[in-house]
Each structure stands twice: as C-alpha cells, then as structure tokens.
mmCIF file of N, CA and C in Angstrom:
data_model
loop_
_atom_site.group_PDB
_atom_site.id
_atom_site.type_symbol
_atom_site.label_atom_id
_atom_site.label_comp_id
_atom_site.label_asym_id
_atom_site.label_seq_id
_atom_site.Cartn_x
_atom_site.Cartn_y
_atom_site.Cartn_z
ATOM 1 N N GLN A 1 -189.491 39.868 78.845
ATOM 2 C CA GLN A 1 -190.039 38.522 79.011
ATOM 3 C C GLN A 1 -189.440 37.591 77.972
ATOM 4 N N VAL A 2 -188.890 36.496 78.412
ATOM 5 C CA VAL A 2 -188.280 35.525 77.518
ATOM 6 C C VAL A 2 -189.285 34.437 77.200
ATOM 7 N N GLN A 3 -189.400 34.114 75.936
ATOM 8 C CA GLN A 3 -190.255 33.003 75.517
ATOM 9 C C GLN A 3 -189.398 31.871 74.998
ATOM 10 N N LEU A 4 -189.705 30.652 75.436
ATOM 11 C CA LEU A 4 -188.985 29.469 75.041
ATOM 12 C C LEU A 4 -189.956 28.464 74.439
ATOM 13 N N VAL A 5 -189.610 27.939 73.267
ATOM 14 C CA VAL A 5 -190.516 26.996 72.590
ATOM 15 C C VAL A 5 -189.739 25.753 72.217
ATOM 16 N N GLU A 6 -190.118 24.621 72.811
ATOM 17 C CA GLU A 6 -189.461 23.352 72.522
ATOM 18 C C GLU A 6 -190.087 22.655 71.320
ATOM 19 N N SER A 7 -189.306 21.828 70.659
ATOM 20 C CA SER A 7 -189.794 20.986 69.573
ATOM 21 C C SER A 7 -188.913 19.765 69.471
ATOM 22 N N GLY A 8 -189.386 18.749 68.716
ATOM 23 C CA GLY A 8 -188.577 17.581 68.461
ATOM 24 C C GLY A 8 -188.941 16.348 69.246
ATOM 25 N N GLY A 9 -189.895 16.464 70.157
ATOM 26 C CA GLY A 9 -190.321 15.294 70.909
ATOM 27 C C GLY A 9 -191.100 14.332 70.036
ATOM 28 N N GLY A 10 -191.373 13.145 70.587
ATOM 29 C CA GLY A 10 -192.139 12.158 69.830
ATOM 30 C C GLY A 10 -192.031 10.797 70.440
ATOM 31 N N LEU A 11 -192.459 9.800 69.660
ATOM 32 C CA LEU A 11 -192.424 8.406 70.090
ATOM 33 C C LEU A 11 -191.271 7.697 69.395
ATOM 34 N N VAL A 12 -190.464 6.988 70.155
ATOM 35 C CA VAL A 12 -189.306 6.287 69.595
ATOM 36 C C VAL A 12 -189.135 4.969 70.334
ATOM 37 N N GLN A 13 -188.591 3.987 69.654
ATOM 38 C CA GLN A 13 -188.314 2.698 70.302
ATOM 39 C C GLN A 13 -187.043 2.779 71.141
ATOM 40 N N ALA A 14 -186.973 1.940 72.125
ATOM 41 C CA ALA A 14 -185.776 1.870 72.963
ATOM 42 C C ALA A 14 -184.536 1.664 72.081
ATOM 43 N N GLY A 15 -183.478 2.398 72.404
ATOM 44 C CA GLY A 15 -182.264 2.352 71.612
ATOM 45 C C GLY A 15 -182.198 3.396 70.532
ATOM 46 N N GLY A 16 -183.325 4.068 70.295
ATOM 47 C CA GLY A 16 -183.365 5.077 69.258
ATOM 48 C C GLY A 16 -182.878 6.437 69.730
ATOM 49 N N SER A 17 -183.018 7.413 68.843
ATOM 50 C CA SER A 17 -182.505 8.772 69.122
ATOM 51 C C SER A 17 -183.550 9.817 68.793
ATOM 52 N N LEU A 18 -183.455 10.932 69.499
ATOM 53 C CA LEU A 18 -184.248 12.112 69.214
ATOM 54 C C LEU A 18 -183.390 13.332 69.469
ATOM 55 N N ARG A 19 -183.700 14.423 68.774
ATOM 56 C CA ARG A 19 -183.027 15.684 69.013
ATOM 57 C C ARG A 19 -184.071 16.744 69.334
ATOM 58 N N LEU A 20 -183.984 17.265 70.539
ATOM 59 C CA LEU A 20 -184.876 18.334 70.964
ATOM 60 C C LEU A 20 -184.250 19.684 70.657
ATOM 61 N N SER A 21 -185.081 20.647 70.299
ATOM 62 C CA SER A 21 -184.650 22.011 70.079
ATOM 63 C C SER A 21 -185.477 22.948 70.950
ATOM 64 N N CYS A 22 -184.884 24.061 71.302
ATOM 65 C CA CYS A 22 -185.581 25.100 72.074
ATOM 66 C C CYS A 22 -185.237 26.449 71.479
ATOM 67 N N ALA A 23 -186.227 27.079 70.884
ATOM 68 C CA ALA A 23 -186.037 28.393 70.289
ATOM 69 C C ALA A 23 -186.391 29.456 71.317
ATOM 70 N N ALA A 24 -185.505 30.422 71.464
ATOM 71 C CA ALA A 24 -185.668 31.474 72.466
ATOM 72 C C ALA A 24 -185.928 32.829 71.799
ATOM 73 N N SER A 25 -186.762 33.616 72.440
ATOM 74 C CA SER A 25 -187.046 34.953 71.909
ATOM 75 C C SER A 25 -185.981 35.963 72.310
ATOM 76 N N GLU A 26 -185.209 35.590 73.320
ATOM 77 C CA GLU A 26 -184.188 36.511 73.867
ATOM 78 C C GLU A 26 -183.057 36.710 72.875
ATOM 79 N N ARG A 27 -182.767 37.958 72.547
ATOM 80 C CA ARG A 27 -181.740 38.234 71.554
ATOM 81 C C ARG A 27 -180.347 38.185 72.132
ATOM 82 N N THR A 28 -180.224 38.230 73.443
ATOM 83 C CA THR A 28 -178.910 38.162 74.055
ATOM 84 C C THR A 28 -178.771 36.850 74.819
ATOM 85 N N LEU A 29 -179.130 35.775 74.161
ATOM 86 C CA LEU A 29 -179.111 34.467 74.795
ATOM 87 C C LEU A 29 -177.760 34.112 75.375
ATOM 88 N N SER A 30 -176.712 34.646 74.792
ATOM 89 C CA SER A 30 -175.362 34.311 75.235
ATOM 90 C C SER A 30 -175.054 34.849 76.637
ATOM 91 N N ASN A 31 -175.953 35.638 77.208
ATOM 92 C CA ASN A 31 -175.738 36.137 78.584
ATOM 93 C C ASN A 31 -176.155 35.134 79.634
ATOM 94 N N TYR A 32 -176.878 34.061 79.220
ATOM 95 C CA TYR A 32 -177.565 33.228 80.201
ATOM 96 C C TYR A 32 -177.259 31.737 80.081
ATOM 97 N N ALA A 33 -177.179 31.113 81.232
ATOM 98 C CA ALA A 33 -177.091 29.648 81.256
ATOM 99 C C ALA A 33 -178.469 29.068 80.937
ATOM 100 N N MET A 34 -178.456 27.856 80.384
ATOM 101 C CA MET A 34 -179.704 27.197 80.054
ATOM 102 C C MET A 34 -179.639 25.720 80.422
ATOM 103 N N GLY A 35 -180.824 25.100 80.424
ATOM 104 C CA GLY A 35 -180.823 23.684 80.776
ATOM 105 C C GLY A 35 -182.048 22.964 80.245
ATOM 106 N N TRP A 36 -181.980 21.652 80.344
ATOM 107 C CA TRP A 36 -183.114 20.769 80.058
ATOM 108 C C TRP A 36 -183.483 20.035 81.343
ATOM 109 N N LEU A 37 -184.745 19.981 81.597
ATOM 110 C CA LEU A 37 -185.276 19.235 82.736
ATOM 111 C C LEU A 37 -186.442 18.412 82.241
ATOM 112 N N ARG A 38 -186.838 17.405 83.010
ATOM 113 C CA ARG A 38 -187.929 16.546 82.561
ATOM 114 C C ARG A 38 -188.823 16.167 83.721
ATOM 115 N N GLN A 39 -190.042 15.786 83.386
ATOM 116 C CA GLN A 39 -190.983 15.388 84.412
ATOM 117 C C GLN A 39 -191.823 14.225 83.903
ATOM 118 N N ALA A 40 -191.707 13.113 84.596
ATOM 119 C CA ALA A 40 -192.513 11.934 84.293
ATOM 120 C C ALA A 40 -193.779 11.957 85.131
ATOM 121 N N PRO A 41 -194.828 11.268 84.704
ATOM 122 C CA PRO A 41 -196.087 11.277 85.442
ATOM 123 C C PRO A 41 -195.903 10.853 86.890
ATOM 124 N N GLY A 42 -196.447 11.643 87.800
ATOM 125 C CA GLY A 42 -196.373 11.309 89.208
ATOM 126 C C GLY A 42 -195.057 11.605 89.903
ATOM 127 N N LEU A 43 -194.116 12.145 89.136
ATOM 128 C CA LEU A 43 -192.792 12.427 89.715
ATOM 129 C C LEU A 43 -192.497 13.923 89.658
ATOM 130 N N ASP A 44 -191.520 14.342 90.476
ATOM 131 C CA ASP A 44 -191.098 15.736 90.461
ATOM 132 C C ASP A 44 -190.288 16.024 89.201
ATOM 133 N N ARG A 45 -190.243 17.297 88.853
ATOM 134 C CA ARG A 45 -189.395 17.721 87.740
ATOM 135 C C ARG A 45 -187.943 17.517 88.130
ATOM 136 N N GLU A 46 -187.148 16.937 87.228
ATOM 137 C CA GLU A 46 -185.743 16.634 87.525
ATOM 138 C C GLU A 46 -184.789 17.207 86.497
ATOM 139 N N PHE A 47 -183.608 17.498 86.974
ATOM 140 C CA PHE A 47 -182.534 18.025 86.121
ATOM 141 C C PHE A 47 -182.069 16.960 85.151
ATOM 142 N N VAL A 48 -181.805 17.376 83.898
ATOM 143 C CA VAL A 48 -181.250 16.475 82.890
ATOM 144 C C VAL A 48 -179.868 16.947 82.462
ATOM 145 N N ALA A 49 -179.765 18.211 82.033
ATOM 146 C CA ALA A 49 -178.489 18.717 81.535
ATOM 147 C C ALA A 49 -178.521 20.244 81.577
ATOM 148 N N ALA A 50 -177.340 20.847 81.660
ATOM 149 C CA ALA A 50 -177.234 22.307 81.679
ATOM 150 C C ALA A 50 -175.974 22.722 80.938
ATOM 151 N N ILE A 51 -175.993 23.970 80.474
ATOM 152 C CA ILE A 51 -174.876 24.493 79.705
ATOM 153 C C ILE A 51 -174.677 25.956 80.087
ATOM 154 N N SER A 52 -173.402 26.371 80.179
ATOM 155 C CA SER A 52 -173.092 27.756 80.542
ATOM 156 C C SER A 52 -173.377 28.682 79.373
ATOM 157 N N LYS A 53 -173.265 29.981 79.612
ATOM 158 C CA LYS A 53 -173.730 30.956 78.640
ATOM 159 C C LYS A 53 -173.030 30.896 77.294
ATOM 160 N N PHE A 54 -171.761 30.568 77.278
ATOM 161 C CA PHE A 54 -171.038 30.450 76.002
ATOM 162 C C PHE A 54 -170.860 29.006 75.562
ATOM 163 N N GLY A 55 -171.384 28.078 76.360
ATOM 164 C CA GLY A 55 -171.283 26.664 75.999
ATOM 165 C C GLY A 55 -169.979 26.006 76.391
ATOM 166 N N SER A 56 -169.151 26.690 77.166
ATOM 167 C CA SER A 56 -167.852 26.120 77.508
ATOM 168 C C SER A 56 -167.943 25.066 78.597
ATOM 169 N N SER A 57 -169.026 25.096 79.365
ATOM 170 C CA SER A 57 -169.223 24.112 80.446
ATOM 171 C C SER A 57 -170.582 23.453 80.311
ATOM 172 N N THR A 58 -170.585 22.154 80.557
ATOM 173 C CA THR A 58 -171.832 21.399 80.555
ATOM 174 C C THR A 58 -171.880 20.481 81.770
ATOM 175 N N LEU A 59 -173.083 20.068 82.133
ATOM 176 C CA LEU A 59 -173.264 19.189 83.269
ATOM 177 C C LEU A 59 -174.462 18.297 82.969
ATOM 178 N N TYR A 60 -174.346 17.041 83.389
ATOM 179 C CA TYR A 60 -175.398 16.067 83.090
ATOM 180 C C TYR A 60 -175.814 15.309 84.353
ATOM 181 N N ALA A 61 -177.082 14.923 84.381
ATOM 182 C CA ALA A 61 -177.507 13.988 85.414
ATOM 183 C C ALA A 61 -176.840 12.643 85.150
ATOM 184 N N ASP A 62 -176.571 11.911 86.209
ATOM 185 C CA ASP A 62 -175.912 10.609 86.052
ATOM 186 C C ASP A 62 -176.701 9.683 85.150
ATOM 187 N N SER A 63 -178.018 9.795 85.198
ATOM 188 C CA SER A 63 -178.883 8.879 84.454
ATOM 189 C C SER A 63 -178.775 9.044 82.940
ATOM 190 N N VAL A 64 -178.264 10.205 82.477
ATOM 191 C CA VAL A 64 -178.199 10.446 81.027
ATOM 192 C C VAL A 64 -176.769 10.625 80.540
ATOM 193 N N LYS A 65 -175.828 10.654 81.434
ATOM 194 C CA LYS A 65 -174.421 10.883 81.089
ATOM 195 C C LYS A 65 -173.947 9.836 80.087
ATOM 196 N N GLY A 66 -173.320 10.305 79.026
ATOM 197 C CA GLY A 66 -172.814 9.393 78.008
ATOM 198 C C GLY A 66 -173.831 9.086 76.929
ATOM 199 N N ARG A 67 -175.099 9.466 77.131
ATOM 200 C CA ARG A 67 -176.147 9.201 76.137
ATOM 201 C C ARG A 67 -176.716 10.501 75.580
ATOM 202 N N PHE A 68 -176.802 11.534 76.388
ATOM 203 C CA PHE A 68 -177.364 12.813 75.985
ATOM 204 C C PHE A 68 -176.271 13.850 75.831
ATOM 205 N N THR A 69 -176.479 14.786 74.909
ATOM 206 C CA THR A 69 -175.541 15.886 74.705
ATOM 207 C C THR A 69 -176.320 17.188 74.577
ATOM 208 N N ILE A 70 -175.978 18.135 75.445
ATOM 209 C CA ILE A 70 -176.577 19.467 75.382
ATOM 210 C C ILE A 70 -175.656 20.385 74.605
ATOM 211 N N SER A 71 -176.228 21.259 73.782
ATOM 212 C CA SER A 71 -175.439 22.218 73.026
ATOM 213 C C SER A 71 -176.306 23.458 72.766
ATOM 214 N N ARG A 72 -175.658 24.492 72.288
ATOM 215 C CA ARG A 72 -176.383 25.730 72.017
ATOM 216 C C ARG A 72 -175.761 26.445 70.839
ATOM 217 N N ASP A 73 -176.601 27.191 70.119
ATOM 218 C CA ASP A 73 -176.150 28.051 69.032
ATOM 219 C C ASP A 73 -176.692 29.443 69.350
ATOM 220 N N ASN A 74 -175.873 30.260 69.963
ATOM 221 C CA ASN A 74 -176.353 31.578 70.401
ATOM 222 C C ASN A 74 -176.705 32.485 69.216
ATOM 223 N N ALA A 75 -176.064 32.267 68.087
ATOM 224 C CA ALA A 75 -176.385 33.079 66.894
ATOM 225 C C ALA A 75 -177.807 32.789 66.417
ATOM 226 N N LYS A 76 -178.268 31.566 66.660
ATOM 227 C CA LYS A 76 -179.616 31.177 66.258
ATOM 228 C C LYS A 76 -180.596 31.214 67.429
ATOM 229 N N ASN A 77 -180.126 31.628 68.609
ATOM 230 C CA ASN A 77 -180.989 31.674 69.804
ATOM 231 C C ASN A 77 -181.639 30.314 70.057
ATOM 232 N N THR A 78 -180.854 29.258 69.932
ATOM 233 C CA THR A 78 -181.425 27.918 70.044
ATOM 234 C C THR A 78 -180.574 27.022 70.930
ATOM 235 N N LEU A 79 -181.259 26.246 71.737
ATOM 236 C CA LEU A 79 -180.675 25.227 72.611
ATOM 237 C C LEU A 79 -181.075 23.853 72.092
ATOM 238 N N TYR A 80 -180.169 22.887 72.218
ATOM 239 C CA TYR A 80 -180.420 21.537 71.705
ATOM 240 C C TYR A 80 -180.181 20.488 72.782
ATOM 241 N N LEU A 81 -180.849 19.338 72.602
ATOM 242 C CA LEU A 81 -180.539 18.167 73.417
ATOM 243 C C LEU A 81 -180.569 16.954 72.482
ATOM 244 N N GLN A 82 -179.408 16.410 72.212
ATOM 245 C CA GLN A 82 -179.315 15.186 71.420
ATOM 246 C C GLN A 82 -179.411 13.994 72.374
ATOM 247 N N MET A 83 -180.389 13.144 72.131
ATOM 248 C CA MET A 83 -180.637 12.017 73.017
ATOM 249 C C MET A 83 -180.446 10.725 72.227
ATOM 250 N N ASN A 84 -179.471 9.955 72.630
ATOM 251 C CA ASN A 84 -179.168 8.665 71.988
ATOM 252 C C ASN A 84 -179.385 7.522 72.975
ATOM 253 N N SER A 85 -179.469 6.323 72.442
ATOM 254 C CA SER A 85 -179.655 5.121 73.276
ATOM 255 C C SER A 85 -180.779 5.310 74.280
ATOM 256 N N LEU A 86 -181.880 5.783 73.784
ATOM 257 C CA LEU A 86 -183.018 6.082 74.684
ATOM 258 C C LEU A 86 -183.567 4.827 75.343
ATOM 259 N N LYS A 87 -184.031 5.021 76.564
ATOM 260 C CA LYS A 87 -184.584 3.945 77.376
ATOM 261 C C LYS A 87 -186.023 4.273 77.761
ATOM 262 N N PRO A 88 -186.834 3.281 78.047
ATOM 263 C CA PRO A 88 -188.230 3.572 78.470
ATOM 264 C C PRO A 88 -188.291 4.522 79.654
ATOM 265 N N GLU A 89 -187.313 4.450 80.553
ATOM 266 C CA GLU A 89 -187.321 5.334 81.719
ATOM 267 C C GLU A 89 -187.002 6.784 81.379
ATOM 268 N N ASP A 90 -186.647 7.063 80.130
ATOM 269 C CA ASP A 90 -186.460 8.440 79.684
ATOM 270 C C ASP A 90 -187.796 9.092 79.315
ATOM 271 N N THR A 91 -188.865 8.320 79.290
ATOM 272 C CA THR A 91 -190.168 8.855 78.942
ATOM 273 C C THR A 91 -190.580 9.948 79.932
ATOM 274 N N ALA A 92 -190.895 11.117 79.393
ATOM 275 C CA ALA A 92 -191.243 12.282 80.230
ATOM 276 C C ALA A 92 -191.597 13.452 79.325
ATOM 277 N N VAL A 93 -192.093 14.510 79.933
ATOM 278 C CA VAL A 93 -192.177 15.800 79.263
ATOM 279 C C VAL A 93 -190.848 16.522 79.515
ATOM 280 N N TYR A 94 -190.234 16.969 78.456
ATOM 281 C CA TYR A 94 -188.952 17.644 78.542
ATOM 282 C C TYR A 94 -189.147 19.149 78.404
ATOM 283 N N PHE A 95 -188.529 19.865 79.342
ATOM 284 C CA PHE A 95 -188.646 21.321 79.395
ATOM 285 C C PHE A 95 -187.290 21.972 79.158
ATOM 286 N N CYS A 96 -187.315 23.038 78.388
ATOM 287 C CA CYS A 96 -186.165 23.903 78.227
ATOM 288 C C CYS A 96 -186.314 25.036 79.258
ATOM 289 N N ALA A 97 -185.202 25.453 79.847
ATOM 290 C CA ALA A 97 -185.274 26.511 80.860
ATOM 291 C C ALA A 97 -184.070 27.412 80.770
ATOM 292 N N LEU A 98 -184.277 28.642 81.191
ATOM 293 C CA LEU A 98 -183.225 29.670 81.147
ATOM 294 C C LEU A 98 -183.027 30.269 82.521
ATOM 295 N N ALA A 99 -181.779 30.522 82.876
ATOM 296 C CA ALA A 99 -181.455 31.142 84.158
ATOM 297 C C ALA A 99 -180.833 32.497 83.905
ATOM 298 N N LEU A 100 -181.226 33.472 84.679
ATOM 299 C CA LEU A 100 -180.693 34.832 84.504
ATOM 300 C C LEU A 100 -179.326 34.968 85.166
ATOM 301 N N ARG A 101 -178.440 34.094 84.749
ATOM 302 C CA ARG A 101 -177.050 34.073 85.190
ATOM 303 C C ARG A 101 -176.242 33.309 84.163
ATOM 304 N N GLY A 102 -174.931 33.439 84.207
ATOM 305 C CA GLY A 102 -174.121 32.820 83.179
ATOM 306 C C GLY A 102 -173.600 31.441 83.500
ATOM 307 N N THR A 103 -173.545 31.118 84.796
ATOM 308 C CA THR A 103 -172.965 29.848 85.204
ATOM 309 C C THR A 103 -174.043 28.791 85.383
ATOM 310 N N ILE A 104 -173.610 27.539 85.310
ATOM 311 C CA ILE A 104 -174.539 26.410 85.332
ATOM 312 C C ILE A 104 -175.269 26.308 86.666
ATOM 313 N N ILE A 105 -176.571 26.008 86.580
ATOM 314 C CA ILE A 105 -177.360 25.653 87.754
ATOM 315 C C ILE A 105 -178.124 24.374 87.423
ATOM 316 N N THR A 106 -178.575 23.689 88.450
ATOM 317 C CA THR A 106 -179.245 22.417 88.236
ATOM 318 C C THR A 106 -180.603 22.302 88.903
ATOM 319 N N HIS A 107 -180.832 23.017 89.975
ATOM 320 C CA HIS A 107 -182.098 22.845 90.691
ATOM 321 C C HIS A 107 -183.208 23.540 89.926
ATOM 322 N N PRO A 108 -184.346 22.853 89.735
ATOM 323 C CA PRO A 108 -185.426 23.454 88.956
ATOM 324 C C PRO A 108 -185.863 24.829 89.476
ATOM 325 N N SER A 109 -185.830 25.034 90.775
ATOM 326 C CA SER A 109 -186.330 26.292 91.351
ATOM 327 C C SER A 109 -185.440 27.487 90.999
ATOM 328 N N ASN A 110 -184.239 27.225 90.513
ATOM 329 C CA ASN A 110 -183.305 28.307 90.200
ATOM 330 C C ASN A 110 -183.392 28.794 88.755
ATOM 331 N N PHE A 111 -184.193 28.131 87.946
ATOM 332 C CA PHE A 111 -184.383 28.616 86.574
ATOM 333 C C PHE A 111 -185.501 29.667 86.575
ATOM 334 N N ASP A 112 -185.350 30.638 85.704
ATOM 335 C CA ASP A 112 -186.269 31.782 85.721
ATOM 336 C C ASP A 112 -187.359 31.745 84.653
ATOM 337 N N TYR A 113 -187.064 31.108 83.537
ATOM 338 C CA TYR A 113 -188.031 31.020 82.466
ATOM 339 C C TYR A 113 -188.095 29.572 81.953
ATOM 340 N N TRP A 114 -189.294 29.176 81.555
ATOM 341 C CA TRP A 114 -189.540 27.800 81.122
ATOM 342 C C TRP A 114 -190.328 27.783 79.804
ATOM 343 N N GLY A 115 -190.076 26.750 79.008
ATOM 344 C CA GLY A 115 -190.915 26.479 77.868
ATOM 345 C C GLY A 115 -192.130 25.688 78.288
ATOM 346 N N GLN A 116 -192.974 25.355 77.324
ATOM 347 C CA GLN A 116 -194.206 24.627 77.625
ATOM 348 C C GLN A 116 -194.004 23.125 77.694
ATOM 349 N N GLY A 117 -192.870 22.658 77.217
ATOM 350 C CA GLY A 117 -192.552 21.243 77.302
ATOM 351 C C GLY A 117 -192.873 20.475 76.016
ATOM 352 N N THR A 118 -192.147 19.399 75.798
ATOM 353 C CA THR A 118 -192.406 18.535 74.664
ATOM 354 C C THR A 118 -192.340 17.086 75.157
ATOM 355 N N GLN A 119 -193.294 16.267 74.708
ATOM 356 C CA GLN A 119 -193.400 14.894 75.193
ATOM 357 C C GLN A 119 -192.423 13.992 74.460
ATOM 358 N N VAL A 120 -191.700 13.205 75.237
ATOM 359 C CA VAL A 120 -190.836 12.157 74.712
ATOM 360 C C VAL A 120 -191.325 10.830 75.271
ATOM 361 N N THR A 121 -191.637 9.896 74.391
ATOM 362 C CA THR A 121 -192.118 8.601 74.803
ATOM 363 C C THR A 121 -191.239 7.523 74.177
ATOM 364 N N VAL A 122 -190.652 6.664 75.020
ATOM 365 C CA VAL A 122 -189.772 5.619 74.554
ATOM 366 C C VAL A 122 -190.460 4.271 74.834
ATOM 367 N N SER A 123 -190.737 3.532 73.781
ATOM 368 C CA SER A 123 -191.387 2.235 73.916
ATOM 369 C C SER A 123 -190.357 1.136 74.099
ATOM 370 N N PRO A 124 -190.710 0.074 74.828
ATOM 371 C CA PRO A 124 -189.753 -1.020 75.077
ATOM 372 C C PRO A 124 -189.343 -1.713 73.782
#
C-alpha cells in the first residue's frame, strides 16, 4: 500500500508562488509515473501535470503550461509542483497521485493511489 502526503498549500495573492510537495511511502518510487491533479468546488477533478518514472518526460494541462513545473526526487521519495504566476482560477484542492506504470498518464481514473489533498487559495 502506497501512502502519499501532500504539503505546501496555502493562501497567496494573484501573481504569487507556491511549492507543493508530496512525500511517498513507496521505496521504489522510481518505478512509477506520478502526477498532480486538482479539484475546485462543484467541478470534476482535473489533470494538472504528470511526470514519468525517471523524470525524463513531463506533461502539463494547457491552463498551467509555462507557469507550473512538476519535478521529482526519487532518492527522497518526493514529488514537487512549483506554481508561479498564480491566478484566482487556480484555487482548488491539489492532489498528488501515483500510477502503477512508468509512462505518463493524465486521466484521473488511471491513477492508482492518491494523497489526501492540500488546499491552494489564490486571492485576486
């Protein structure tokens, strides 16, 4: 059983930055692709960014491309999401997720393990 714990969320003004972290219990994290997804009130969970098992490939939703950067440190069993130039529409609960495969996936239903989420609120 893989446990994922997110941290780093909070309240920030528009244009500001936050860095989310996701600590994983899995000791062989480098075997698996991972991603960040988010869910705003009243909306479905949506893909934000994903990274392949060794970090050689990344993929971003159009809405965050150029502003967010996903990265991973497999030695520390940690996934990151650097979020810059934040906008009010980025406000959501952000989830870290792991897929039991090495290549990138984007659909929420294809991820196998999820963290509990961390709230990000961007004020105008």
